[in-house]
Tab-separated table of C-alpha atoms in Angstrom:
chain	number	residue	atom	x	y	z
A	191	MET	CA	14.196	16.521	-4.196
A	192	LYS	CA	16.848	18.317	-2.096
A	193	PHE	CA	20.214	15.977	-1.737
A	194	LEU	CA	20.227	13.726	1.386
A	195	GLU	CA	23.110	16.103	3.005
A	196	ASP	CA	20.125	19.069	2.634
A	197	ILE	CA	17.568	17.620	4.659
A	198	ALA	CA	17.457	18.212	8.417
A	199	THR	CA	15.774	15.625	10.638
A	200	GLY	CA	12.419	16.974	11.724
A	201	GLU	CA	11.765	18.827	8.731
A	202	ILE	CA	8.229	18.710	7.607
A	203	ASP	CA	6.775	18.777	4.134
A	204	GLU	CA	2.893	19.811	3.713
A	205	LEU	CA	1.974	17.552	0.528
A	206	GLY	CA	-1.825	18.838	0.229
A	207	SER	CA	-5.287	17.534	0.920
A	208	HIS	CA	-7.278	15.126	-0.941
A	209	VAL	CA	-11.244	14.714	-1.175
A	210	PHE	CA	-12.422	11.120	-1.267
A	211	THR	CA	-15.532	11.089	-3.153
A	212	ALA	CA	-17.880	8.141	-3.289
A	213	GLU	CA	-17.045	7.784	-6.853
A	214	ASP	CA	-13.642	7.610	-6.397
A	215	ILE	CA	-13.752	5.145	-3.262
A	216	LYS	CA	-15.844	2.861	-5.267
A	217	ARG	CA	-13.745	3.062	-8.572
A	218	PHE	CA	-10.614	2.240	-6.699
A	219	ALA	CA	-12.357	-0.670	-4.839
A	220	SER	CA	-13.660	-2.064	-8.147
A	221	ALA	CA	-10.181	-2.655	-9.240
A	222	PHE	CA	-8.464	-3.733	-6.237
A	223	ASP	CA	-10.538	-4.018	-3.370
A	224	PRO	CA	-14.109	-5.382	-4.080
A	225	GLN	CA	-15.438	-5.668	-0.629
A	226	PRO	CA	-18.993	-4.522	0.390
A	227	PHE	CA	-18.174	-1.661	2.797
A	228	HIS	CA	-16.014	0.224	-0.202
A	229	LEU	CA	-18.396	-0.407	-3.151
A	230	ASP	CA	-22.243	-0.155	-1.960
A	231	GLU	CA	-23.701	2.335	0.345
A	232	ALA	CA	-26.467	0.143	1.088
A	233	ALA	CA	-24.052	-2.935	2.130
A	234	ALA	CA	-21.309	-0.156	3.952
A	235	GLU	CA	-24.606	0.897	6.054
A	236	GLU	CA	-25.213	-2.611	7.252
A	237	SER	CA	-21.654	-3.213	8.012
A	238	HIS	CA	-19.701	-2.286	11.292
A	239	PHE	CA	-18.477	1.027	9.374
A	240	GLY	CA	-22.240	2.093	8.970
A	241	GLY	CA	-21.230	3.789	5.704
A	242	LEU	CA	-19.169	3.926	2.960
A	243	VAL	CA	-15.295	3.994	3.255
A	244	ALA	CA	-12.263	3.714	1.301
A	245	SER	CA	-9.823	0.956	0.786
A	246	GLY	CA	-6.427	1.193	2.962
A	247	TRP	CA	-4.367	0.729	-0.244
A	248	HIS	CA	-6.222	3.806	-1.643
A	249	THR	CA	-5.413	5.677	1.080
A	250	GLY	CA	-2.177	4.995	0.838
A	251	ALA	CA	-1.829	5.335	-3.111
A	252	VAL	CA	-3.285	8.515	-2.408
A	253	PHE	CA	-0.199	9.440	-0.282
A	254	MET	CA	2.036	8.456	-3.284
A	255	GLN	CA	-0.210	10.422	-5.714
A	256	LEU	CA	0.188	13.897	-3.521
A	257	TRP	CA	3.787	12.898	-2.821
A	258	THR	CA	4.950	12.588	-6.505
A	259	GLY	CA	3.194	15.750	-7.300
A	260	TYR	CA	4.577	17.939	-4.212
A	261	CYS	CA	8.089	16.623	-5.266
A	262	ARG	CA	7.714	17.488	-9.002
A	263	ARG	CA	6.491	20.903	-8.108
A	264	ARG	CA	9.396	21.560	-5.805
A	265	ASP	CA	12.086	20.291	-8.057
A	266	GLU	CA	10.687	22.472	-10.919
A	267	GLU	CA	10.637	25.480	-8.287
A	268	MET	CA	14.292	24.199	-7.625
A	269	ALA	CA	15.643	24.161	-11.377
A	270	ALA	CA	13.797	27.635	-12.110
A	271	ARG	CA	16.119	29.278	-9.326
A	272	GLY	CA	19.113	27.489	-11.001
A	273	GLU	CA	19.619	24.785	-8.379
A	274	ALA	CA	20.493	21.123	-8.671
A	275	VAL	CA	17.759	18.711	-8.297
A	276	ALA	CA	18.553	15.258	-6.437
A	277	ARG	CA	16.804	11.925	-8.070
A	278	PHE	CA	15.210	9.830	-5.810
A	279	GLY	CA	13.624	6.307	-5.733
A	280	PRO	CA	13.070	3.411	-5.118
A	281	SER	CA	11.864	2.653	-1.728
A	282	PRO	CA	13.007	-0.432	-0.195
A	283	GLY	CA	10.156	-0.993	2.268
A	284	PHE	CA	7.574	0.671	4.561
A	285	ARG	CA	7.017	0.000	8.021
A	286	ASN	CA	3.997	0.201	10.524
A	287	MET	CA	1.288	1.066	8.608
A	288	ARG	CA	-1.798	1.690	10.523
A	289	TRP	CA	-5.050	2.653	9.461
A	290	LEU	CA	-6.146	4.404	12.449
A	291	LYS	CA	-9.578	5.567	11.548
A	292	PRO	CA	-12.104	4.953	8.634
A	293	VAL	CA	-11.999	7.268	5.782
A	294	ARG	CA	-15.364	8.018	4.656
A	295	ALA	CA	-16.958	9.306	1.661
A	296	GLY	CA	-16.728	13.046	1.480
A	297	ASP	CA	-13.584	13.118	3.967
A	298	VAL	CA	-10.897	15.527	3.180
A	299	LEU	CA	-7.589	13.878	4.263
A	300	THR	CA	-4.410	16.308	4.469
A	301	TYR	CA	-0.803	14.616	4.025
A	302	ARG	CA	2.281	15.362	5.315
A	303	THR	CA	5.815	14.035	5.836
A	304	GLU	CA	8.528	14.568	8.651
A	305	ALA	CA	11.832	13.524	8.026
A	306	THR	CA	13.189	11.228	10.656
A	307	ALA	CA	16.649	10.116	9.771
A	308	THR	CA	19.311	10.252	6.557
A	309	ARG	CA	21.809	7.936	6.280
A	310	PRO	CA	24.589	6.967	3.418
A	311	SER	CA	23.600	3.492	1.460
A	312	ALA	CA	25.737	1.108	1.742
A	313	SER	CA	24.958	-0.584	-1.438
A	314	ARG	CA	24.428	2.378	-3.848
A	315	PRO	CA	27.632	4.327	-3.640
A	316	GLY	CA	26.745	8.384	-4.444
A	317	TRP	CA	23.260	7.336	-2.414
A	318	GLY	CA	22.037	7.605	0.881
A	319	LEU	CA	18.352	6.748	2.651
A	320	LEU	CA	15.894	9.293	3.925
A	321	SER	CA	13.440	8.038	6.359
A	322	ILE	CA	10.070	9.715	6.684
A	323	ALA	CA	7.165	9.407	9.073
A	324	VAL	CA	4.144	9.746	6.642
A	325	THR	CA	0.660	10.759	8.382
A	326	ALA	CA	-2.871	11.733	6.959
A	327	THR	CA	-5.513	13.768	9.235
A	328	ASN	CA	-9.121	14.024	8.347
A	329	GLN	CA	-11.073	17.239	8.291
A	330	ALA	CA	-11.632	17.108	12.061
A	331	GLY	CA	-7.935	16.771	12.628
A	332	GLU	CA	-8.116	13.001	13.692
A	333	LEU	CA	-5.156	10.937	12.591
A	334	VAL	CA	-6.637	8.363	10.395
A	335	PHE	CA	-3.317	6.795	8.477
A	336	ALA	CA	0.409	6.658	9.005
A	337	PHE	CA	3.447	4.780	8.190
A	338	ASP	CA	7.225	5.145	8.225
A	339	GLY	CA	8.760	5.109	4.722
A	340	THR	CA	12.193	4.783	3.303
A	341	VAL	CA	13.425	6.511	0.263
A	342	PHE	CA	16.717	5.930	-1.745
A	343	LEU	CA	18.026	9.837	-2.424
A	344	GLU	CA	21.192	10.951	-4.296
A	345	ARG	CA	23.784	12.447	-2.221
A	346	ARG	CA	25.315	15.755	-2.917
A	347	PRO	CA	28.293	15.416	-5.213
A	348	GLY	CA	31.656	16.097	-4.623
B	162	MET	CA	-13.493	-16.715	5.364
B	163	LYS	CA	-13.067	-19.523	8.130
B	164	PHE	CA	-13.627	-18.771	11.425
B	165	LEU	CA	-10.524	-17.844	13.963
B	166	GLU	CA	-10.291	-20.677	15.497
B	167	ASP	CA	-10.786	-23.038	12.543
B	168	ILE	CA	-7.155	-21.727	10.930
B	169	ALA	CA	-4.239	-23.326	12.179
B	170	THR	CA	-0.796	-21.393	12.176
B	171	GLY	CA	1.559	-22.320	9.077
B	172	GLU	CA	-1.927	-22.827	6.824
B	173	ILE	CA	-1.019	-21.390	3.495
B	174	ASP	CA	-3.296	-19.994	0.993
B	175	GLU	CA	-2.227	-19.959	-2.877
B	176	LEU	CA	-4.046	-16.826	-3.932
B	177	GLY	CA	-3.357	-17.233	-7.738
B	178	SER	CA	-1.129	-14.883	-10.297
B	179	HIS	CA	-0.955	-11.943	-11.785
B	180	VAL	CA	0.461	-10.576	-15.055
B	181	PHE	CA	1.722	-7.093	-14.902
B	182	THR	CA	1.715	-5.733	-18.492
B	183	ALA	CA	3.207	-2.596	-19.759
B	184	GLU	CA	-0.351	-1.024	-20.301
B	185	ASP	CA	-1.606	-1.829	-16.544
B	186	ILE	CA	1.847	-0.421	-15.153
B	187	LYS	CA	1.384	2.759	-16.827
B	188	ARG	CA	-2.310	3.143	-16.251
B	189	PHE	CA	-1.934	2.523	-12.433
B	190	ALA	CA	1.233	5.061	-12.282
B	191	SER	CA	-1.053	7.430	-14.009
B	192	ALA	CA	-3.234	7.426	-11.592
B	193	PHE	CA	-1.147	7.379	-8.261
B	194	ASP	CA	2.824	7.312	-8.906
B	195	PRO	CA	3.637	9.466	-11.911
B	196	GLN	CA	7.342	8.642	-11.821
B	197	PRO	CA	9.237	8.267	-15.109
B	198	PHE	CA	10.557	4.695	-14.517
B	199	HIS	CA	6.668	3.353	-14.025
B	200	LEU	CA	5.269	5.744	-16.977
B	201	ASP	CA	7.575	5.760	-19.880
B	202	GLU	CA	9.949	2.782	-21.434
B	203	ALA	CA	12.442	5.119	-22.814
B	204	ALA	CA	12.710	7.096	-19.782
B	205	ALA	CA	12.746	4.210	-17.619
B	206	GLU	CA	15.517	2.532	-19.679
B	207	GLU	CA	17.795	5.540	-18.405
B	208	SER	CA	17.040	4.638	-14.876
B	209	HIS	CA	18.972	2.450	-12.577
B	210	PHE	CA	16.085	0.216	-13.047
B	211	GLY	CA	17.006	-0.045	-16.838
B	212	GLY	CA	13.288	-0.576	-17.954
B	213	LEU	CA	9.623	-0.113	-16.774
B	214	VAL	CA	8.503	-1.084	-13.367
B	215	ALA	CA	5.538	-1.280	-11.461
B	216	SER	CA	4.644	0.799	-8.431
B	217	GLY	CA	5.241	-0.559	-5.454
B	218	TRP	CA	1.275	0.412	-4.474
B	219	HIS	CA	0.645	-1.468	-7.821
B	220	THR	CA	2.272	-4.659	-6.304
B	221	GLY	CA	0.181	-4.026	-2.997
B	222	ALA	CA	-3.015	-3.490	-4.255
B	223	VAL	CA	-2.878	-6.432	-6.937
B	224	PHE	CA	-2.527	-8.618	-3.760
B	225	MET	CA	-5.794	-7.283	-2.369
B	226	GLN	CA	-7.285	-7.980	-5.714
B	227	LEU	CA	-6.021	-11.484	-5.775
B	228	TRP	CA	-6.986	-12.049	-1.688
B	229	THR	CA	-10.554	-10.637	-2.068
B	230	GLY	CA	-11.208	-12.794	-4.918
B	231	TYR	CA	-9.625	-15.802	-3.123
B	232	CYS	CA	-11.837	-15.424	-0.148
B	233	ARG	CA	-14.830	-14.603	-2.101
B	234	ARG	CA	-14.432	-18.055	-3.824
B	235	ARG	CA	-13.678	-19.907	-0.683
B	236	ASP	CA	-17.020	-18.179	0.789
B	237	GLU	CA	-19.062	-19.276	-2.228
B	238	GLU	CA	-17.841	-22.996	-1.813
B	239	MET	CA	-18.099	-23.189	1.459
B	240	ALA	CA	-21.869	-21.786	1.601
B	241	ALA	CA	-22.541	-24.581	-1.137
B	242	ARG	CA	-21.279	-27.156	1.505
B	243	GLY	CA	-23.995	-25.672	4.195
B	244	GLU	CA	-20.971	-24.140	6.230
B	245	ALA	CA	-21.468	-21.128	7.917
B	246	VAL	CA	-18.799	-18.215	6.612
B	247	ALA	CA	-17.010	-15.937	8.859
B	248	ARG	CA	-16.987	-12.147	8.213
B	249	PHE	CA	-13.566	-10.358	8.309
B	250	GLY	CA	-12.207	-7.060	7.960
B	251	PRO	CA	-10.904	-4.430	8.390
B	252	SER	CA	-7.318	-4.471	8.945
B	253	PRO	CA	-5.536	-2.325	11.775
B	254	GLY	CA	-2.245	-1.976	9.867
B	255	PHE	CA	0.295	-3.748	8.029
B	256	ARG	CA	3.937	-4.440	9.049
B	257	ASN	CA	7.532	-4.567	7.096
B	258	MET	CA	6.214	-4.021	3.700
B	259	ARG	CA	9.331	-4.878	1.477
B	260	TRP	CA	10.026	-4.154	-2.480
B	261	LEU	CA	12.769	-6.838	-2.893
B	262	LYS	CA	13.075	-6.776	-6.767
B	263	PRO	CA	11.594	-4.716	-9.398
B	264	VAL	CA	8.335	-5.728	-10.819
B	265	ARG	CA	9.210	-5.490	-14.570
B	266	ALA	CA	6.769	-5.522	-17.576
B	267	GLY	CA	5.409	-9.024	-18.281
B	268	ASP	CA	6.417	-10.260	-15.058
B	269	VAL	CA	3.903	-12.516	-13.351
B	270	LEU	CA	3.535	-12.862	-9.671
B	271	THR	CA	2.455	-15.430	-7.669
B	272	TYR	CA	0.791	-14.269	-4.254
B	273	ARG	CA	0.422	-16.557	-0.945
B	274	THR	CA	-0.168	-15.904	2.635
B	275	GLU	CA	0.692	-18.256	5.414
B	276	ALA	CA	-1.200	-17.762	8.938
B	277	THR	CA	1.376	-16.764	11.557
B	278	ALA	CA	-0.848	-16.330	14.456
B	279	THR	CA	-4.561	-15.871	15.842
B	280	ARG	CA	-5.915	-14.294	18.926
B	281	PRO	CA	-8.688	-12.874	20.447
B	282	SER	CA	-9.452	-9.146	20.110
B	283	ALA	CA	-9.739	-7.153	23.247
B	284	SER	CA	-11.595	-4.548	21.675
B	285	ARG	CA	-14.320	-6.150	19.428
B	286	PRO	CA	-16.506	-9.057	21.018
B	287	GLY	CA	-16.877	-11.952	19.171
B	288	TRP	CA	-13.958	-11.311	16.760
B	289	GLY	CA	-10.168	-11.887	16.798
B	290	LEU	CA	-6.864	-10.963	14.845
B	291	LEU	CA	-5.200	-13.203	12.266
B	292	SER	CA	-1.703	-12.383	11.206
B	293	ILE	CA	-0.495	-13.196	7.878
B	294	ALA	CA	2.718	-13.452	6.037
B	295	VAL	CA	2.193	-12.107	2.653
B	296	THR	CA	4.394	-12.683	-0.310
B	297	ALA	CA	4.790	-12.712	-4.222
B	298	THR	CA	7.404	-14.359	-6.306
B	299	ASN	CA	8.111	-13.689	-9.692
B	300	GLN	CA	8.075	-16.390	-12.890
B	301	ALA	CA	11.921	-17.156	-12.026
B	302	GLY	CA	10.548	-18.077	-8.317
B	303	GLU	CA	12.139	-14.774	-6.726
B	304	LEU	CA	10.736	-13.827	-3.975
B	305	VAL	CA	9.932	-9.757	-4.893
B	306	PHE	CA	7.245	-8.304	-2.051
B	307	ALA	CA	6.397	-9.213	1.136
B	308	PHE	CA	4.509	-8.069	4.396
B	309	ASP	CA	2.993	-8.779	7.488
B	310	GLY	CA	-0.842	-8.331	7.643
B	311	THR	CA	-3.368	-8.352	10.494
B	312	VAL	CA	-7.043	-8.411	10.004
B	313	PHE	CA	-10.245	-8.806	12.361
B	314	LEU	CA	-11.905	-12.171	11.720
B	315	GLU	CA	-15.108	-13.337	13.264
B	316	ARG	CA	-14.609	-16.221	16.042
B	317	ARG	CA	-16.959	-18.873	16.042
B	318	PRO	CA	-20.180	-18.341	17.566
B	319	GLY	CA	-21.177	-20.212	20.919
């Protein structure tokens, strides 16, 4: 990650895309959210969704998967250029998590973050808090998932 | 689930407990949140956590696991007594998700919900919205995780 002071409000990071296969949807749901419309095509067709949909927790966990991968790649690029890399984490909490449209088998979700605020931490010297607006859109360009996240981020030393 | 009209504000459901083993913490993190303090004991000891901790998304997904299991068992009991069972889901969103304390390897979290509000749905005839305050406490009785959830729930027919 960049240091807190090096992030401008409005800055957007494109985290990449993820295909929600029927197999992935069922695997996650079997472990954590075994409701019929996440597990079984026939039962899902009978539900008000009219077909298999991903667990909302799955949609959220995939954000984390893409975000950590994005940050790792960027950290490696920064390190390769000889730049100092800021540490980040954990998150004290998220707000306003919204599942706006169903995520169906075969849907491709594209995730991005927008930096909405930075401020020094009162409790952790040398650290600050980065606020981000997280969104995921499907292949039709529809907003399907969003939340407001906050994460501890190291301040630029000195 | 009980029908919307049969749930009283303040009603508490004890969902049960879950042990976060080091193996489980690492398995979830490998798939969705591969940060060093979720994956590797030695790296975690060097982090500000001072030891292996669960991903926040893991703590959340375990709520869903326990809640769906609790609801299924209660539905079966209601059906065995000859009572009608209400359908529920999906959730339009959650608010105020807070990770208040680290969840460490070996921690036992106890999850509960409290009904905080019920109201008819404007968009789905025959359905309402149930609001719940979700909490998880560890074996020391400390509140470690909380959020405010909302879920669609069927209204009593007729």
